[in-house]
Amino acid sequence: MSKQRPSRRAFLGLAGAAAASSLHSAAQAQAPGEIRDLGETPTEYGRPSPFADSKRWSRAPDATASSSNTPLADLEGIVTPSGLHFERHHTGVPAIDPDSHRLTIHGLVDRPLVFSMDDLVRMPSVSRFHFVECSGNSGREWSPAGAPNVQLSHGLASCCEWTGVLLADLLDEVGVKPEASWIVAEGADAGLMSRSVPLERALDDVVIAYGQNGEAVRPEQGYPLRLLVPGCEGSVSVKWLRRLEVAHMPSMARDETSKYTDLLPDGKARQFTLVMDAKSVITRPSGEQKLNAPGFHEIRGLAWSGRGTIRRVEVSTDGGRSWADAEIDGPRYVKAFTRFRSPWRWDGGRHVLMSRATDDTGYVQPTLAALLEARGRSTIYHNNRIKAWEVQESGEVTNVEA
Ligand code: CO
């Protein structure tokens, strides 16, 4: 899908950039005899520049907060830095010593086994880029008020490289009995958070992860061990994983009955809606940003699908009346963030920007109207509507329900 790129010099016309005659003195040669301060010495563990202030909060957190959001508008490429991966935990982050941590696999198996971290690390390993998305992500998008920025509207989604053991390999070690059809996973947090996963999926691409972006999984993400169920709602990727029970039915745990089910207008609820459908969002320009001048602005965003790869992303700058293919740049991994970019010359007028993803199953991200028709407004989960941002004549970007 190669796109014709306009002549960059003619198209960009960066009126805002400083002319050479006003070069800052920092760019000029050092004067003879000038003494400059030494910089910092090496450190044990690096930190972002103090001038870069990406945070998992875009508003001050309240005392009872149990989640924090990835600042998607601040990030480039497809990787979420580990320290900016969104958090959602139900009973706090436990402190776990990996030397005493164990994973027990039992139930409908031939040989129940207990694995230490050492046992797991010596097994064959895999490293894969996958997104994790809370099914409550974009929950505020069910209400007309929506969210003011992309961190609050879409920031319960992140993408990292995860390293660990395939669950299929562990299940092979214990020997699954023929009557088994589910896996029940339990975490070592205070509430023993647990979720059930169909055996068919557990035998597919599920990873028992101890690595995240090249280092140990962060405590907020389940240190020392988490279940990673690619493409499924985040709560089934049970953190601080300590027990897997092979069973013939789901456990019907609290977080798959009273929570994480989708209430429909007729009073029925959708249950075990695990897969996160294809979704995309423009991260720049996005809510609470401001375009400083008319002219060239690159529209950038992220797309992902719980069913496979992203085949196509289209962008509209006229509220969905016309669409143009965005350029998909960088890797296009299965069940991972995919970066799209689209050149745009802002004329200084009012514009409604949208993006629309299609995955490799042919599924197309729905409009808000189509989603409301199918599900109503009584759930907070699984909102993957086409998202709109409105660029005002002032350059300010605001949320709009379109
Ligand atoms: Co669900």
Short mmCIF file of C-alpha atoms in Angstrom, two decimals, residues 59 65 84 121 156 214 222 282 399:
data_model
loop_
_atom_site.label_atom_id
_atom_site.label_comp_id
_atom_site.label_asym_id
_atom_site.label_seq_id
_atom_site.Cartn_x
_atom_site.Cartn_y
_atom_site.Cartn_z
CA ARG A 59 -5.64 14.61 36.35
CA ALA A 65 -8.13 5.18 42.33
CA LEU A 84 3.85 4.08 31.48
CA VAL A 121 13.18 -19.49 33.18
CA LEU A 156 -6.36 1.69 29.39
CA GLY A 214 13.62 -6.57 27.98
CA GLY A 222 2.37 -8.81 37.81
CA ILE A 282 -5.87 9.37 16.50
CA ASN A 399 -13.76 15.69 22.21
#
